[in-house]
Protein backbone atom coordinates (compact mmCIF):
# COMPACT_ATOMS: atom_id res chain seq x y z
CA UNK A 1 0.00 0.00 0.00
CA UNK A 2 1.49 3.31 -1.05
CA UNK A 3 2.44 5.39 2.00
CA UNK A 4 1.92 2.51 4.42
CA UNK A 5 4.86 0.07 4.34
CA UNK A 6 3.21 -2.30 6.83
CA UNK A 7 0.03 -2.64 4.76
CA UNK A 8 -0.88 -4.79 1.79
CA UNK A 9 -4.15 -4.99 -0.16
CA UNK A 10 -5.29 -8.37 -1.42
CA UNK A 11 -8.46 -9.63 -3.08
CA UNK A 12 -10.34 -12.86 -3.50
CA UNK A 13 -13.65 -13.72 -5.15
CA UNK A 14 -15.60 -12.15 -2.28
CA UNK A 15 -13.87 -8.90 -1.39
CA UNK A 16 -10.85 -6.73 -0.66
CA UNK A 17 -8.75 -7.07 2.47
CA UNK A 18 -6.01 -5.13 4.21
CA UNK A 19 -3.15 -7.17 5.64
CA UNK A 20 -1.10 -5.74 8.51
CA UNK A 21 2.24 -7.41 7.80
CA UNK A 22 3.86 -6.99 11.24
CA UNK A 23 0.74 -8.04 13.15
CA UNK A 24 -0.04 -10.77 10.59
CA UNK A 25 -3.72 -9.81 10.73
CA UNK A 26 -6.18 -8.91 8.02
CA UNK A 27 -9.67 -7.45 7.78
CA UNK A 28 -12.17 -6.86 5.00
CA UNK A 29 -12.37 -3.31 3.64
CA UNK A 30 -14.71 -3.91 0.68
CA UNK A 31 -17.21 -6.76 0.37
CA UNK A 32 -17.72 -6.41 -3.37
CA UNK A 33 -17.53 -9.66 -5.37
CA UNK A 34 -15.29 -10.00 -8.41
CA UNK A 35 -12.71 -7.32 -7.56
CA UNK A 36 -9.71 -7.73 -9.84
CA UNK A 37 -7.55 -4.81 -8.68
CA UNK A 38 -7.43 -2.45 -5.70
CA UNK A 39 -4.64 0.12 -5.34
CA UNK A 40 -3.86 3.29 -3.37
CA UNK A 41 -2.63 6.51 -4.93
CA UNK A 42 -0.21 8.90 -3.13
CA UNK A 43 -3.17 11.19 -2.36
CA UNK A 44 -4.86 8.35 -0.47
CA UNK A 45 -7.45 7.84 -3.19
CA UNK A 46 -8.12 4.17 -3.85
CA UNK A 47 -8.90 2.68 -7.26
CA UNK A 48 -10.89 -0.51 -7.91
CA UNK A 49 -11.44 -2.58 -11.05
CA UNK A 50 -13.98 -5.39 -10.94
CA UNK A 51 -15.61 -7.92 -13.22
CA UNK A 52 -19.17 -7.27 -14.33
CA UNK A 53 -19.77 -10.84 -15.57
CA UNK A 54 -21.22 -9.48 -18.81
CA UNK A 55 -20.11 -8.96 -22.37
CA UNK A 56 -17.61 -11.04 -24.31
CA UNK A 57 -15.10 -11.07 -21.44
CA UNK A 58 -16.86 -11.70 -18.13
CA UNK A 59 -13.55 -11.41 -16.25
CA UNK A 60 -13.36 -7.63 -16.78
CA UNK A 61 -15.60 -4.62 -16.69
CA UNK A 62 -15.95 -1.16 -18.25
CA UNK A 63 -15.93 0.78 -14.97
CA UNK A 64 -13.19 1.96 -12.60
CA UNK A 65 -14.34 3.04 -9.14
CA UNK A 66 -12.57 5.68 -7.05
CA UNK A 67 -12.73 5.91 -3.25
CA UNK A 68 -11.49 8.47 -0.73
CA UNK A 69 -8.70 7.58 1.72
CA UNK A 70 -11.29 6.26 4.18
CA UNK A 71 -12.77 3.86 1.64
CA UNK A 72 -15.96 5.82 0.84
CA UNK A 73 -16.88 5.67 -2.85
CA UNK A 74 -16.23 9.06 -4.47
CA UNK A 75 -17.03 8.47 -8.16
CA UNK A 76 -16.79 6.03 -11.06
CA UNK A 77 -15.60 6.33 -14.65
CA UNK A 78 -16.97 4.08 -17.37
CA UNK A 79 -15.66 3.54 -20.87
CA UNK A 80 -18.29 1.65 -22.90
CA UNK A 81 -16.82 -1.42 -24.57
CA UNK A 82 -13.73 -1.51 -22.33
CA UNK A 83 -12.79 -4.54 -20.24
CA UNK A 84 -10.59 -3.41 -17.34
CA UNK A 85 -9.00 -6.25 -15.43
CA UNK A 86 -5.98 -4.84 -13.62
CA UNK A 87 -5.02 -1.43 -12.30
CA UNK A 88 -1.46 -0.62 -11.31
CA UNK A 89 0.12 2.47 -9.84
CA UNK A 90 3.63 3.21 -11.04
CA UNK A 91 5.65 5.71 -9.02
CA UNK A 92 9.42 5.54 -9.65
CA UNK A 93 10.30 6.88 -6.19
CA UNK A 94 8.21 4.11 -4.58
CA UNK A 95 9.51 1.23 -6.66
Tab-separated table of N, CA and C in Angstrom:
chain	number	residue	atom	x	y	z
A	1	UNK	N	0.848	-1.169	0.000
A	1	UNK	CA	0.000	0.000	0.000
A	1	UNK	C	0.894	1.233	0.000
A	2	UNK	N	0.674	2.109	-0.958
A	2	UNK	CA	1.491	3.307	-1.050
A	2	UNK	C	1.339	4.135	0.223
A	3	UNK	N	2.460	4.551	0.811
A	3	UNK	CA	2.444	5.387	2.001
A	3	UNK	C	2.255	4.627	3.299
A	4	UNK	N	2.103	3.329	3.221
A	4	UNK	CA	1.920	2.514	4.421
A	4	UNK	C	2.704	1.216	4.251
A	5	UNK	N	4.001	1.227	4.590
A	5	UNK	CA	4.862	0.073	4.337
A	5	UNK	C	4.413	-1.213	5.026
A	6	UNK	N	3.651	-1.103	6.111
A	6	UNK	CA	3.209	-2.299	6.825
A	6	UNK	C	1.912	-2.865	6.259
A	7	UNK	N	1.328	-2.203	5.271
A	7	UNK	CA	0.033	-2.644	4.759
A	7	UNK	C	0.120	-3.253	3.376
A	8	UNK	N	-0.801	-4.151	3.097
A	8	UNK	CA	-0.882	-4.795	1.793
A	8	UNK	C	-2.353	-5.054	1.484
A	9	UNK	N	-2.791	-4.661	0.281
A	9	UNK	CA	-4.146	-4.993	-0.163
A	9	UNK	C	-4.098	-6.357	-0.815
A	10	UNK	N	-5.141	-7.162	-0.613
A	10	UNK	CA	-5.293	-8.370	-1.416
A	10	UNK	C	-6.777	-8.626	-1.641
A	11	UNK	N	-7.070	-9.362	-2.706
A	11	UNK	CA	-8.460	-9.631	-3.079
A	11	UNK	C	-8.672	-11.132	-3.238
A	12	UNK	N	-9.929	-11.523	-3.110
A	12	UNK	CA	-10.342	-12.862	-3.501
A	12	UNK	C	-11.693	-12.717	-4.195
A	13	UNK	N	-12.377	-13.788	-4.428
A	13	UNK	CA	-13.653	-13.715	-5.149
A	13	UNK	C	-14.722	-12.928	-4.409
A	14	UNK	N	-14.538	-12.718	-3.113
A	14	UNK	CA	-15.598	-12.153	-2.283
A	14	UNK	C	-15.304	-10.787	-1.690
A	15	UNK	N	-14.132	-10.218	-1.944
A	15	UNK	CA	-13.874	-8.903	-1.386
A	15	UNK	C	-12.430	-8.458	-1.458
A	16	UNK	N	-12.177	-7.347	-0.759
A	16	UNK	CA	-10.849	-6.734	-0.661
A	16	UNK	C	-10.476	-6.706	0.812
A	17	UNK	N	-9.214	-6.985	1.087
A	17	UNK	CA	-8.748	-7.069	2.466
A	17	UNK	C	-7.470	-6.266	2.633
A	18	UNK	N	-7.251	-5.805	3.858
A	18	UNK	CA	-6.008	-5.131	4.209
A	18	UNK	C	-5.249	-6.034	5.161
A	19	UNK	N	-4.010	-6.352	4.801
A	19	UNK	CA	-3.152	-7.172	5.639
A	19	UNK	C	-2.176	-6.272	6.379
A	20	UNK	N	-2.137	-6.382	7.703
A	20	UNK	CA	-1.104	-5.743	8.509
A	20	UNK	C	0.049	-6.727	8.598
A	21	UNK	N	1.147	-6.443	7.939
A	21	UNK	CA	2.236	-7.408	7.805
A	21	UNK	C	2.856	-7.745	9.157
A	22	UNK	N	3.205	-6.730	9.949
A	22	UNK	CA	3.860	-6.988	11.242
A	22	UNK	C	2.951	-7.754	12.195
A	23	UNK	N	1.689	-7.381	12.244
A	23	UNK	CA	0.740	-8.040	13.151
A	23	UNK	C	0.223	-9.354	12.577
A	24	UNK	N	0.457	-9.576	11.281
A	24	UNK	CA	-0.036	-10.768	10.591
A	24	UNK	C	-1.546	-10.932	10.786
A	25	UNK	N	-2.264	-9.814	10.607
A	25	UNK	CA	-3.716	-9.811	10.730
A	25	UNK	C	-4.313	-9.142	9.501
A	26	UNK	N	-5.511	-9.554	9.140
A	26	UNK	CA	-6.184	-8.912	8.022
A	26	UNK	C	-7.645	-8.672	8.362
A	27	UNK	N	-8.235	-7.705	7.644
A	27	UNK	CA	-9.667	-7.448	7.780
A	27	UNK	C	-10.222	-6.988	6.433
A	28	UNK	N	-11.508	-7.232	6.252
A	28	UNK	CA	-12.175	-6.861	5.004
A	28	UNK	C	-12.406	-5.357	4.971
A	29	UNK	N	-12.109	-4.740	3.820
A	29	UNK	CA	-12.373	-3.305	3.640
A	29	UNK	C	-13.428	-3.051	2.567
A	30	UNK	N	-13.733	-4.062	1.760
A	30	UNK	CA	-14.712	-3.913	0.683
A	30	UNK	C	-15.287	-5.298	0.390
A	31	UNK	N	-16.579	-5.468	0.561
A	31	UNK	CA	-17.214	-6.763	0.369
A	31	UNK	C	-17.750	-7.008	-1.025
A	32	UNK	N	-17.263	-6.258	-1.995
A	32	UNK	CA	-17.724	-6.411	-3.375
A	32	UNK	C	-17.148	-7.677	-4.006
A	33	UNK	N	-17.987	-8.458	-4.662
A	33	UNK	CA	-17.527	-9.662	-5.367
A	33	UNK	C	-16.835	-9.286	-6.675
A	34	UNK	N	-15.897	-10.131	-7.093
A	34	UNK	CA	-15.288	-9.996	-8.410
A	34	UNK	C	-14.267	-8.886	-8.557
A	35	UNK	N	-13.714	-8.377	-7.457
A	35	UNK	CA	-12.706	-7.315	-7.559
A	35	UNK	C	-11.428	-7.907	-8.141
A	36	UNK	N	-10.914	-7.264	-9.167
A	36	UNK	CA	-9.705	-7.731	-9.843
A	36	UNK	C	-8.478	-6.917	-9.471
A	37	UNK	N	-8.674	-5.662	-9.060
A	37	UNK	CA	-7.549	-4.809	-8.683
A	37	UNK	C	-8.023	-3.786	-7.665
A	38	UNK	N	-7.130	-3.453	-6.721
A	38	UNK	CA	-7.427	-2.452	-5.696
A	38	UNK	C	-6.098	-1.830	-5.307
A	39	UNK	N	-5.912	-0.552	-5.600
A	39	UNK	CA	-4.637	0.120	-5.341
A	39	UNK	C	-4.873	1.469	-4.681
A	40	UNK	N	-3.827	1.965	-3.994
A	40	UNK	CA	-3.862	3.286	-3.365
A	40	UNK	C	-2.966	4.242	-4.132
A	41	UNK	N	-3.434	5.466	-4.327
A	41	UNK	CA	-2.630	6.514	-4.934
A	41	UNK	C	-1.945	7.312	-3.827
A	42	UNK	N	-0.895	8.096	-4.144
A	42	UNK	CA	-0.214	8.898	-3.125
A	42	UNK	C	-1.153	9.833	-2.361
A	43	UNK	N	-2.208	10.292	-3.004
A	43	UNK	CA	-3.168	11.194	-2.362
A	43	UNK	C	-4.045	10.467	-1.349
A	44	UNK	N	-3.992	9.142	-1.337
A	44	UNK	CA	-4.856	8.349	-0.470
A	44	UNK	C	-6.057	7.795	-1.204
A	45	UNK	N	-6.330	8.339	-2.394
A	45	UNK	CA	-7.454	7.839	-3.191
A	45	UNK	C	-7.184	6.387	-3.579
A	46	UNK	N	-8.211	5.577	-3.485
A	46	UNK	CA	-8.120	4.166	-3.846
A	46	UNK	C	-8.846	3.933	-5.168
A	47	UNK	N	-8.349	2.981	-5.936
A	47	UNK	CA	-8.898	2.680	-7.258
A	47	UNK	C	-9.245	1.191	-7.305
A	48	UNK	N	-10.437	0.886	-7.848
A	48	UNK	CA	-10.889	-0.507	-7.908
A	48	UNK	C	-11.357	-0.853	-9.316
A	49	UNK	N	-10.926	-2.007	-9.803
A	49	UNK	CA	-11.440	-2.580	-11.052
A	49	UNK	C	-12.110	-3.896	-10.683
A	50	UNK	N	-13.287	-4.146	-11.257
A	50	UNK	CA	-13.981	-5.395	-10.939
A	50	UNK	C	-14.670	-5.956	-12.174
A	51	UNK	N	-14.902	-7.246	-12.131
A	51	UNK	CA	-15.606	-7.925	-13.218
A	51	UNK	C	-17.086	-7.593	-13.145
A	52	UNK	N	-17.716	-7.488	-14.318
A	52	UNK	CA	-19.166	-7.270	-14.326
A	52	UNK	C	-19.920	-8.510	-14.806
A	53	UNK	N	-19.172	-9.579	-15.125
A	53	UNK	CA	-19.775	-10.844	-15.572
A	53	UNK	C	-20.733	-10.659	-16.741
A	54	UNK	N	-20.391	-9.746	-17.630
A	54	UNK	CA	-21.220	-9.481	-18.808
A	54	UNK	C	-20.306	-9.270	-20.011
A	55	UNK	N	-20.891	-9.222	-21.168
A	55	UNK	CA	-20.110	-8.959	-22.367
A	55	UNK	C	-19.269	-10.150	-22.778
A	56	UNK	N	-18.405	-9.943	-23.771
A	56	UNK	CA	-17.614	-11.044	-24.311
A	56	UNK	C	-16.530	-11.537	-23.353
A	57	UNK	N	-16.143	-10.704	-22.402
A	57	UNK	CA	-15.101	-11.071	-21.436
A	57	UNK	C	-15.642	-10.836	-20.027
A	58	UNK	N	-16.216	-11.842	-19.440
A	58	UNK	CA	-16.859	-11.698	-18.130
A	58	UNK	C	-15.861	-11.431	-17.009
A	59	UNK	N	-14.580	-11.606	-17.267
A	59	UNK	CA	-13.551	-11.410	-16.253
A	59	UNK	C	-13.177	-9.948	-16.061
A	60	UNK	N	-13.673	-9.056	-16.891
A	60	UNK	CA	-13.359	-7.628	-16.778
A	60	UNK	C	-14.621	-6.811	-16.702
A	61	UNK	N	-14.451	-5.509	-16.706
A	61	UNK	CA	-15.604	-4.619	-16.687
A	61	UNK	C	-15.237	-3.248	-17.220
A	62	UNK	N	-16.208	-2.459	-17.645
A	62	UNK	CA	-15.946	-1.158	-18.254
A	62	UNK	C	-15.802	-0.004	-17.262
A	63	UNK	N	-15.907	-0.289	-15.966
A	63	UNK	CA	-15.933	0.784	-14.969
A	63	UNK	C	-14.773	0.681	-13.992
A	64	UNK	N	-14.192	1.832	-13.665
A	64	UNK	CA	-13.194	1.959	-12.603
A	64	UNK	C	-13.827	2.812	-11.514
A	65	UNK	N	-13.773	2.327	-10.276
A	65	UNK	CA	-14.342	3.042	-9.138
A	65	UNK	C	-13.232	3.711	-8.339
A	66	UNK	N	-13.517	4.911	-7.848
A	66	UNK	CA	-12.569	5.678	-7.048
A	66	UNK	C	-13.154	5.906	-5.660
A	67	UNK	N	-12.316	5.768	-4.638
A	67	UNK	CA	-12.726	5.908	-3.249
A	67	UNK	C	-11.819	6.908	-2.545
A	68	UNK	N	-12.345	7.572	-1.512
A	68	UNK	CA	-11.493	8.466	-0.732
A	68	UNK	C	-10.574	7.627	0.157
A	69	UNK	N	-9.687	8.286	0.901
A	69	UNK	CA	-8.703	7.582	1.721
A	69	UNK	C	-9.352	6.722	2.802
A	70	UNK	N	-10.575	7.042	3.177
A	70	UNK	CA	-11.288	6.261	4.175
A	70	UNK	C	-12.064	5.094	3.601
A	71	UNK	N	-12.080	4.960	2.279
A	71	UNK	CA	-12.773	3.856	1.637
A	71	UNK	C	-14.180	4.167	1.171
A	72	UNK	N	-14.620	5.432	1.298
A	72	UNK	CA	-15.959	5.817	0.841
A	72	UNK	C	-15.914	6.094	-0.662
A	73	UNK	N	-16.863	5.500	-1.402
A	73	UNK	CA	-16.879	5.670	-2.854
A	73	UNK	C	-17.081	7.135	-3.212
A	74	UNK	N	-16.185	7.656	-4.058
A	74	UNK	CA	-16.233	9.056	-4.469
A	74	UNK	C	-16.896	9.205	-5.841
A	75	UNK	N	-16.457	8.409	-6.817
A	75	UNK	CA	-17.029	8.475	-8.158
A	75	UNK	C	-16.567	7.271	-8.968
A	76	UNK	N	-17.147	7.107	-10.133
A	76	UNK	CA	-16.786	6.031	-11.059
A	76	UNK	C	-16.614	6.611	-12.453
A	77	UNK	N	-15.771	5.983	-13.239
A	77	UNK	CA	-15.604	6.334	-14.646
A	77	UNK	C	-15.841	5.079	-15.474
A	78	UNK	N	-16.642	5.212	-16.513
A	78	UNK	CA	-16.967	4.077	-17.374
A	78	UNK	C	-16.585	4.392	-18.809
A	79	UNK	N	-15.976	3.434	-19.449
A	79	UNK	CA	-15.664	3.537	-20.874
A	79	UNK	C	-16.397	2.395	-21.572
A	80	UNK	N	-17.508	2.702	-22.243
A	80	UNK	CA	-18.292	1.654	-22.900
A	80	UNK	C	-17.422	0.804	-23.833
A	81	UNK	N	-17.580	-0.497	-23.731
A	81	UNK	CA	-16.824	-1.421	-24.565
A	81	UNK	C	-15.490	-1.844	-23.980
A	82	UNK	N	-15.019	-1.159	-22.943
A	82	UNK	CA	-13.735	-1.507	-22.327
A	82	UNK	C	-13.900	-2.722	-21.423
A	83	UNK	N	-12.806	-3.405	-21.165
A	83	UNK	CA	-12.794	-4.541	-20.241
A	83	UNK	C	-11.569	-4.393	-19.341
A	84	UNK	N	-11.691	-3.599	-18.284
A	84	UNK	CA	-10.591	-3.414	-17.342
A	84	UNK	C	-10.479	-4.640	-16.451
A	85	UNK	N	-9.254	-5.067	-16.242
A	85	UNK	CA	-9.002	-6.250	-15.430
A	85	UNK	C	-8.007	-5.953	-14.317
A	86	UNK	N	-7.001	-5.180	-14.602
A	86	UNK	CA	-5.980	-4.837	-13.618
A	86	UNK	C	-5.765	-3.336	-13.601
A	87	UNK	N	-5.393	-2.843	-12.452
A	87	UNK	CA	-5.021	-1.433	-12.296
A	87	UNK	C	-3.725	-1.421	-11.507
A	88	UNK	N	-2.753	-0.701	-11.987
A	88	UNK	CA	-1.463	-0.619	-11.310
A	88	UNK	C	-1.071	0.837	-11.169
A	89	UNK	N	-0.405	1.137	-10.088
A	89	UNK	CA	0.120	2.469	-9.837
A	89	UNK	C	1.630	2.386	-9.981
A	90	UNK	N	2.186	3.223	-10.834
A	90	UNK	CA	3.632	3.212	-11.037
A	90	UNK	C	4.198	4.543	-10.596
A	91	UNK	N	4.992	4.516	-9.535
A	91	UNK	CA	5.653	5.714	-9.020
A	91	UNK	C	7.130	5.365	-8.862
A	92	UNK	N	8.007	5.914	-9.697
A	92	UNK	CA	9.419	5.537	-9.647
A	92	UNK	C	10.054	5.671	-8.264
A	93	UNK	N	9.695	6.702	-7.507
A	93	UNK	CA	10.303	6.883	-6.190
A	93	UNK	C	9.843	5.820	-5.190
A	94	UNK	N	8.732	5.163	-5.466
A	94	UNK	CA	8.215	4.112	-4.581
A	94	UNK	C	8.820	2.762	-4.933
A	95	UNK	N	8.987	2.512	-6.217
A	95	UNK	CA	9.507	1.228	-6.664
A	95	UNK	C	11.013	1.270	-6.634
